Coordinates of C-alpha atoms and ligand atoms in Angstrom, one line a residue:
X1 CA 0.0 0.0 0.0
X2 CA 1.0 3.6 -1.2
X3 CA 2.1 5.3 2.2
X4 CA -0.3 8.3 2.9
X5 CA 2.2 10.4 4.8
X6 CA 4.5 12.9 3.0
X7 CA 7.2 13.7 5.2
X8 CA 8.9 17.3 5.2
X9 CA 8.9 19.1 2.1
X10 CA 11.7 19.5 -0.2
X11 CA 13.9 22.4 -0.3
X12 CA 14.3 25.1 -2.8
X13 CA 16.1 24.6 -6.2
X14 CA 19.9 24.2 -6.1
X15 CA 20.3 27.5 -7.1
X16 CA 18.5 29.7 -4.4
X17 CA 20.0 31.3 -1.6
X18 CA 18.8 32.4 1.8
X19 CA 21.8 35.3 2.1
X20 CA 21.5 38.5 -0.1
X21 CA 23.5 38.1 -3.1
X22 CA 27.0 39.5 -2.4
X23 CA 26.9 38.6 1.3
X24 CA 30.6 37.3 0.7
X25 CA 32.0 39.5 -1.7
X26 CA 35.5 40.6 -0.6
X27 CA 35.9 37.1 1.7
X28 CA 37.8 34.0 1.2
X29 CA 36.8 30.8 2.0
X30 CA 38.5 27.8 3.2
X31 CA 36.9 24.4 2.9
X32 CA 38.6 21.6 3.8
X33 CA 37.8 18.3 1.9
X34 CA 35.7 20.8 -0.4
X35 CA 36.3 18.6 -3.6
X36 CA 33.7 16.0 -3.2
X37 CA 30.8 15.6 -1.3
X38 CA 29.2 17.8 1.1
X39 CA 32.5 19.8 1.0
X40 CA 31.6 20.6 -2.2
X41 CA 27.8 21.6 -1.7
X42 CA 29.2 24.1 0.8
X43 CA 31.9 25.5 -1.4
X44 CA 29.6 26.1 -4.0
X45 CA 26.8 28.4 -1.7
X46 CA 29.4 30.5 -0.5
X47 CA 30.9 30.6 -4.2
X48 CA 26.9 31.6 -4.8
X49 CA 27.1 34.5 -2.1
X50 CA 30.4 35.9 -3.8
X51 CA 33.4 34.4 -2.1
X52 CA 36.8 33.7 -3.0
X53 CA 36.8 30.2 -2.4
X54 CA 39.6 27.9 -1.6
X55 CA 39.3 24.1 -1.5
X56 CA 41.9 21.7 -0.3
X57 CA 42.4 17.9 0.1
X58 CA 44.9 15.3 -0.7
X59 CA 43.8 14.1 -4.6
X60 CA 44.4 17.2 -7.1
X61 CA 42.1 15.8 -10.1
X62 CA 38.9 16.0 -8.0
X63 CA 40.3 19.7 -6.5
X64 CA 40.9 20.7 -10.5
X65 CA 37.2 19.4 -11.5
X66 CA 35.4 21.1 -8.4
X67 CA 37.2 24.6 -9.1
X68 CA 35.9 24.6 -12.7
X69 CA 32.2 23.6 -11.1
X70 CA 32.5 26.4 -8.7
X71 CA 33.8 28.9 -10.7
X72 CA 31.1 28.6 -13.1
X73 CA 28.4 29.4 -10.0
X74 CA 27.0 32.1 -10.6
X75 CA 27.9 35.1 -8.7
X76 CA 31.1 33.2 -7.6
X77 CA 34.2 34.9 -6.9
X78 CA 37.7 33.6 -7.8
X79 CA 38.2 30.0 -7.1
X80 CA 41.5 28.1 -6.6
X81 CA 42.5 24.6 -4.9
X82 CA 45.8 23.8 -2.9
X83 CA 46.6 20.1 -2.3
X84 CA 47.7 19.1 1.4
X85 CA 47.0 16.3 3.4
X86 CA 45.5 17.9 6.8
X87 CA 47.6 15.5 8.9
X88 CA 50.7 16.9 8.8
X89 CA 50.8 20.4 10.2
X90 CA 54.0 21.8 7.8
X91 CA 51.5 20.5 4.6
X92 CA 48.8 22.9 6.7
X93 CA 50.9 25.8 7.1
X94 CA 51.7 25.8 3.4
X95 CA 48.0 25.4 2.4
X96 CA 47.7 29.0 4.7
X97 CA 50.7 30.3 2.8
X98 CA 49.2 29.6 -0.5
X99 CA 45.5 30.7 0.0
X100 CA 47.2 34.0 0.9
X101 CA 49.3 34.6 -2.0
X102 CA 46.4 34.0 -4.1
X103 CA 43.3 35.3 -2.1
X104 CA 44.3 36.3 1.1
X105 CA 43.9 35.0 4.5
X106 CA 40.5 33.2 4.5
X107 CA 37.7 34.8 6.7
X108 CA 35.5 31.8 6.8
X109 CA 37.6 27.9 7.6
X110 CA 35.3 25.4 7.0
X111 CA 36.6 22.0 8.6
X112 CA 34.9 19.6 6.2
X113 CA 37.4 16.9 5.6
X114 CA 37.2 14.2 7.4
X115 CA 37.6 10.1 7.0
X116 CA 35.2 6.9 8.2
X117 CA 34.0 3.5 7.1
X118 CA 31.9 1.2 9.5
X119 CA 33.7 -1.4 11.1
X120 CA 32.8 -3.5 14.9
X121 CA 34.7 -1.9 17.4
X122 CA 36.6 -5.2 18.4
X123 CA 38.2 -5.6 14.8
X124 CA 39.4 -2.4 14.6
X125 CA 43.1 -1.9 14.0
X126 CA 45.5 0.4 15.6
X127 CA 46.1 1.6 12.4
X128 CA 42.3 2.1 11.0
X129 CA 41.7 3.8 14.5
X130 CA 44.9 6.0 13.9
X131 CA 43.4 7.1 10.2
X132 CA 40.2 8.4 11.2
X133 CA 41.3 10.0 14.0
X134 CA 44.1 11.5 12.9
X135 CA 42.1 13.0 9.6
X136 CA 38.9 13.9 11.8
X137 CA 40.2 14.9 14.8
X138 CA 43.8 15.9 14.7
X139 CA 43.6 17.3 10.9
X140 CA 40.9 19.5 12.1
X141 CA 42.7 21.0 15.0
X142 CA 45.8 21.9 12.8
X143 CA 44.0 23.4 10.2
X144 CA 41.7 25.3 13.7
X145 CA 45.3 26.2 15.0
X146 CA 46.6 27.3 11.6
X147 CA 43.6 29.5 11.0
X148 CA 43.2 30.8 14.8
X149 CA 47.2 31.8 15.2
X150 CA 47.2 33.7 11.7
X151 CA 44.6 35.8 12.7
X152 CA 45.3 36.6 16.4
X153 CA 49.3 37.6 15.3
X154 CA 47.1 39.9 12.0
X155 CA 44.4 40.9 14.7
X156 CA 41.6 40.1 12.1
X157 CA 38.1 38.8 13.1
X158 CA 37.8 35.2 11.5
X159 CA 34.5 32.2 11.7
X160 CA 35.0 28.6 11.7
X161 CA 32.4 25.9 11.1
X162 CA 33.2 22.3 12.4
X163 CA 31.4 19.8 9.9
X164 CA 30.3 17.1 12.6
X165 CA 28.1 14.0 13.0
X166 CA 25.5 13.3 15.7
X167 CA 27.1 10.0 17.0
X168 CA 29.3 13.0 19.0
X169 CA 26.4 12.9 21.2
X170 CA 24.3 9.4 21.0
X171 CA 27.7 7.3 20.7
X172 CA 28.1 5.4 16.9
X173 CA 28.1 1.6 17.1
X174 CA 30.0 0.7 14.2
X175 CA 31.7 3.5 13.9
X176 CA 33.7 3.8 17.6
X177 CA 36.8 5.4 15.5
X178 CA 34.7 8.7 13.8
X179 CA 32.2 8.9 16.4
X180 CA 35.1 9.8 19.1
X181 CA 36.8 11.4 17.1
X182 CA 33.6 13.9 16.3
X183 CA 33.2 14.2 19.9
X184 CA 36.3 16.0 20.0
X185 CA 35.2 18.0 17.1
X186 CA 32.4 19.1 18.6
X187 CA 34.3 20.2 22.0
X188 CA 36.4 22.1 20.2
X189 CA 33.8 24.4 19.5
X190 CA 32.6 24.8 22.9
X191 CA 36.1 25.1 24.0
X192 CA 37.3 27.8 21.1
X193 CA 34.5 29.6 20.9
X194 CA 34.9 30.9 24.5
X195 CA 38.8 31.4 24.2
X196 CA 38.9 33.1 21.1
X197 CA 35.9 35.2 21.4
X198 CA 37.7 37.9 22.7
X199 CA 39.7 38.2 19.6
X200 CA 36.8 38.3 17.1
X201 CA 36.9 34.1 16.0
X202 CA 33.5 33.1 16.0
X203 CA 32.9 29.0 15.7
X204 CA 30.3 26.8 15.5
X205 CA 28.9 23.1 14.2
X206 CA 27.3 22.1 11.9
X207 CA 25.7 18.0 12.0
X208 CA 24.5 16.8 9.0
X209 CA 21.7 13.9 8.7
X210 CA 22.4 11.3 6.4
X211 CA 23.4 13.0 3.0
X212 CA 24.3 10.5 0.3
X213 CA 26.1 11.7 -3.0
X214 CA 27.9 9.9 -5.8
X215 CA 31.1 10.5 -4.0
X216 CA 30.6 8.6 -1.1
X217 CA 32.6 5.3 -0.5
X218 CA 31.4 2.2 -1.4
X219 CA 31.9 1.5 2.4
X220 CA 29.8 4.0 3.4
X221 CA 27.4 3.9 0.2
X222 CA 27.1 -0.1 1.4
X223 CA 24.5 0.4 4.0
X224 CA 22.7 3.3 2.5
X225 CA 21.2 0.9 -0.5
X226 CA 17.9 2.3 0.2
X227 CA 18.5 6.0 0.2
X228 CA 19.7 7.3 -2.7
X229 CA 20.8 10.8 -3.1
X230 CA 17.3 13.4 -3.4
X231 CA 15.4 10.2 -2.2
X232 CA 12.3 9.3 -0.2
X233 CA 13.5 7.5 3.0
X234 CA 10.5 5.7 5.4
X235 CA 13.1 5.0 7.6
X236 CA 13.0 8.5 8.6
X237 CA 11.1 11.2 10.6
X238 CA 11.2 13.8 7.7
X239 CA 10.9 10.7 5.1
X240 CA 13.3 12.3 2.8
X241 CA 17.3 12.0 3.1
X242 CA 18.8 15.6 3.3
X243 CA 20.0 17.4 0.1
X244 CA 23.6 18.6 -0.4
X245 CA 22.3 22.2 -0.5
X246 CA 20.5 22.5 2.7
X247 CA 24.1 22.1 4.5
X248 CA 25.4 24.3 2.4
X249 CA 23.0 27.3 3.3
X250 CA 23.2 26.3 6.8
X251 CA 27.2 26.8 7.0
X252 CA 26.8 29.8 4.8
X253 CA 24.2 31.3 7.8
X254 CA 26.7 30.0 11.0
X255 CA 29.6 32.0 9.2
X256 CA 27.7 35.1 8.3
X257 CA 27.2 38.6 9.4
X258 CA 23.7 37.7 10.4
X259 CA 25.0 35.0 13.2
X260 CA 27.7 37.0 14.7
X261 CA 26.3 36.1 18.2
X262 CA 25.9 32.7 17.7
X263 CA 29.6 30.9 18.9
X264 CA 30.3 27.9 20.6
X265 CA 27.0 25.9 18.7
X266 CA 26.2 23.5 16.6
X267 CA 23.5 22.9 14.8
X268 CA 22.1 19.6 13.7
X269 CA 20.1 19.5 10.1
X270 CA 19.1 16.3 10.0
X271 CA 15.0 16.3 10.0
X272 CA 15.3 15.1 13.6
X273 CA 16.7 11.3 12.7
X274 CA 18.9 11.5 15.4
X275 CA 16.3 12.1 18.1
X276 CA 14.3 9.2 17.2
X277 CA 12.9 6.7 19.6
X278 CA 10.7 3.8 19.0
X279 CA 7.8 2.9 21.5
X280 CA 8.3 -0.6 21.0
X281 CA 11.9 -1.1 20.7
X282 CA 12.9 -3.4 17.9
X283 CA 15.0 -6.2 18.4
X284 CA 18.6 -5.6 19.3
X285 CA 21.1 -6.7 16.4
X286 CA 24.7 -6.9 17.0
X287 CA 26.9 -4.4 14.7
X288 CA 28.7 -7.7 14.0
X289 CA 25.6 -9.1 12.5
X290 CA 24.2 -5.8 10.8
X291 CA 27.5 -5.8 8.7
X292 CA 27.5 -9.3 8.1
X293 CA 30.4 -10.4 10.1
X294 CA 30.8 -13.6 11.6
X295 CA 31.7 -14.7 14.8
X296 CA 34.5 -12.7 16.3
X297 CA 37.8 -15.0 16.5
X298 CA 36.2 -17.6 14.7
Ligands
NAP1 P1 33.5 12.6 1.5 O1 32.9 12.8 0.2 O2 34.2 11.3 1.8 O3 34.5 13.8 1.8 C1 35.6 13.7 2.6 C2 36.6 14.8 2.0 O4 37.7 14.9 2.9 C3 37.2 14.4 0.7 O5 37.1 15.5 -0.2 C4 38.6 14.0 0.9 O6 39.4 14.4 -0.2 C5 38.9 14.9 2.2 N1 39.9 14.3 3.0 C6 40.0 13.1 3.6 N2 41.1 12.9 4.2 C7 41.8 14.0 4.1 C8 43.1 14.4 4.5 N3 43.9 13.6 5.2 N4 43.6 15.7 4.2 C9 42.8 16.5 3.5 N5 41.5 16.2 3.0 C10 41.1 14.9 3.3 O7 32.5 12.8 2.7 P2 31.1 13.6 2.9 O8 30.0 12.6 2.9 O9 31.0 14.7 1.8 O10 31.2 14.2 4.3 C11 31.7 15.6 4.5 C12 31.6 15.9 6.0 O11 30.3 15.7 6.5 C13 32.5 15.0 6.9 O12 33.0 15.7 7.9 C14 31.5 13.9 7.4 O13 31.9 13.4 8.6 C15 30.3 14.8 7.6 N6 29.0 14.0 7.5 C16 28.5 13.5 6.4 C17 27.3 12.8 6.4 C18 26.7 12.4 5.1 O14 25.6 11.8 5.1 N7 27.3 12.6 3.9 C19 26.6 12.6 7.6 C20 27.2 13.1 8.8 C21 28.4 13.8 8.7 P3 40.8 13.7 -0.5 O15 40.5 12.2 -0.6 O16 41.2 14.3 -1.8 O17 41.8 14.0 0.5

């Protein structure tokens, strides 16, 4: 039977903004991990609003094909890449010294890049624990530090936005590396945005719901075989998955003159998935079993 219920509605067109047009005209942008993905969806509504947009990550072809996308936005300002690896903190400082040769200091650093694949808790490796944190959490402070000591030494005002995930919250069976690792993320804004204040660095979060695109891992793409990007989703309060767009108007509002007293918060756009409770509590399947594993050691 067809399911009566519609779910929330859909969001404007890929191609409307929320900001007046021009609301980043003379900024630059930073987005980490702003190839692919979400990264990219954000990139390209601040491009919309008139920024000079930088993305960096660790594979240059990607970078190359996003800065042609995003330069032909309309109403985009100039668009360049650098390549670095957010790891290593030398890699980072270069990335800083590039974006201001060519555009300036960013204004806006959004920390988008970030690594995960699902995996039970009792097979995970030193090394695949080491990976995602190290990307996720560490990456993201360098890139933080990067941004936060180049401004306090040039005395500038500056606005982060943490990309996050929920799990920082619930806990993410199946997913004990990123979901620790986000937790730290999301401190970090509570922690920053209280002692950098008083030099003009505003940060916040920003949780996405489940948002799948065409460049997600097969990993991660694995257990999302009935979402599809832009689809319905009955598995869900809003019975839609979220579209790329929405997260991108959401970090272009947290970083914008219009939430200048908004610091140390993160916002969850997710259509309330990650609030959800059953009143009859389906039966409990290990995340052994809901990936297929067999039994551990055997
Ligand atoms: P994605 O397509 O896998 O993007 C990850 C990006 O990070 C890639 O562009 C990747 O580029 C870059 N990256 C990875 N390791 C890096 C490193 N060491 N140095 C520099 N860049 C690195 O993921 P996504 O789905 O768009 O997710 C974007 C953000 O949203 C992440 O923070 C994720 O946790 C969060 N999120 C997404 C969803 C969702 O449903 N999509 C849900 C909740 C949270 P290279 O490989 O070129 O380095």
């Amino acid at each position: 039977m067809e399911n009566p219920l519609r779910g929330l509605p859909a969001p404007p067109p890929l191609g409307a903004a929320a900001l007046p047009p021009g609301t980043y005209a003379g900024q630059v942008v930073l987005v980490t991990g702003g190839g692919t993905g979400l990264g990219k969806a954000i990139a390209t509504e601040f491009a919309r609003l008139g920024a000079d947009v930088v993305i960096a990550s660790r594979r240059p072809e990607q970078l190359k094909a996003a800065c042609g996308e995003l330069a032909a936005v309309p109403g985009a300002g100039r668009v360049t890449y650098a390549v670095c690896d957010i790891r290593d903190p030398e890699g980072v400082a270069e990335l800083f010294d590039a974006a201001e040769a060519v555009l300036g200091l960013p204004d806006v650093l959004v920390n988008n890049a970030a690594a995960n694949f699902p995996c039970p808790a009792e097979d995970l490796s030193p090394n695949a624990w080491r990976a995602v944190v190290d990307i996720t959490l560490t990456g993201t402070w360098f890139v933080t530090r990067e941004f936060g000591r180049r401004h306090l030494a040039a005395d500038t005002p500056g606005s982060i936005v943490n990309i996050g995930a929920s799990y920082a919250w619930t806990g993410g069976p199946g997913f004990a590396h990123s979901a620790a690792a986000k937790a730290g993320v999301k401190n970090l804004v509570e922690t920053l945005a209280v002692e950098w204040g008083p030099y003009g660095i505003q940060i916040n979060g920003l949780v996405p719901g489940l948002f799948p695109h065409t460049d997600m891992t097969e990993d991660v793409r694995g257990g999302l075989e009935h979402a599809a990007p832009g689809a319905t989703d009955d598995r869900q309060p809003a019975l839609r998955v979220g579209a790329p767009r929405e997260v991108g108007w959401a970090a272009t509002f947290l970083a914008s003159p219009y939430a200048r007293f908004v610091t140390g918060h993160t916002l969850v756009v997710d259509g309330a998935n990650w609030q959800r409770r059953s009143v009859v509590a389906p039966p409990t399947v290990t995340v052994r079993e809901q990936l297929g594993r067999g039994r551990f050691g055997a």
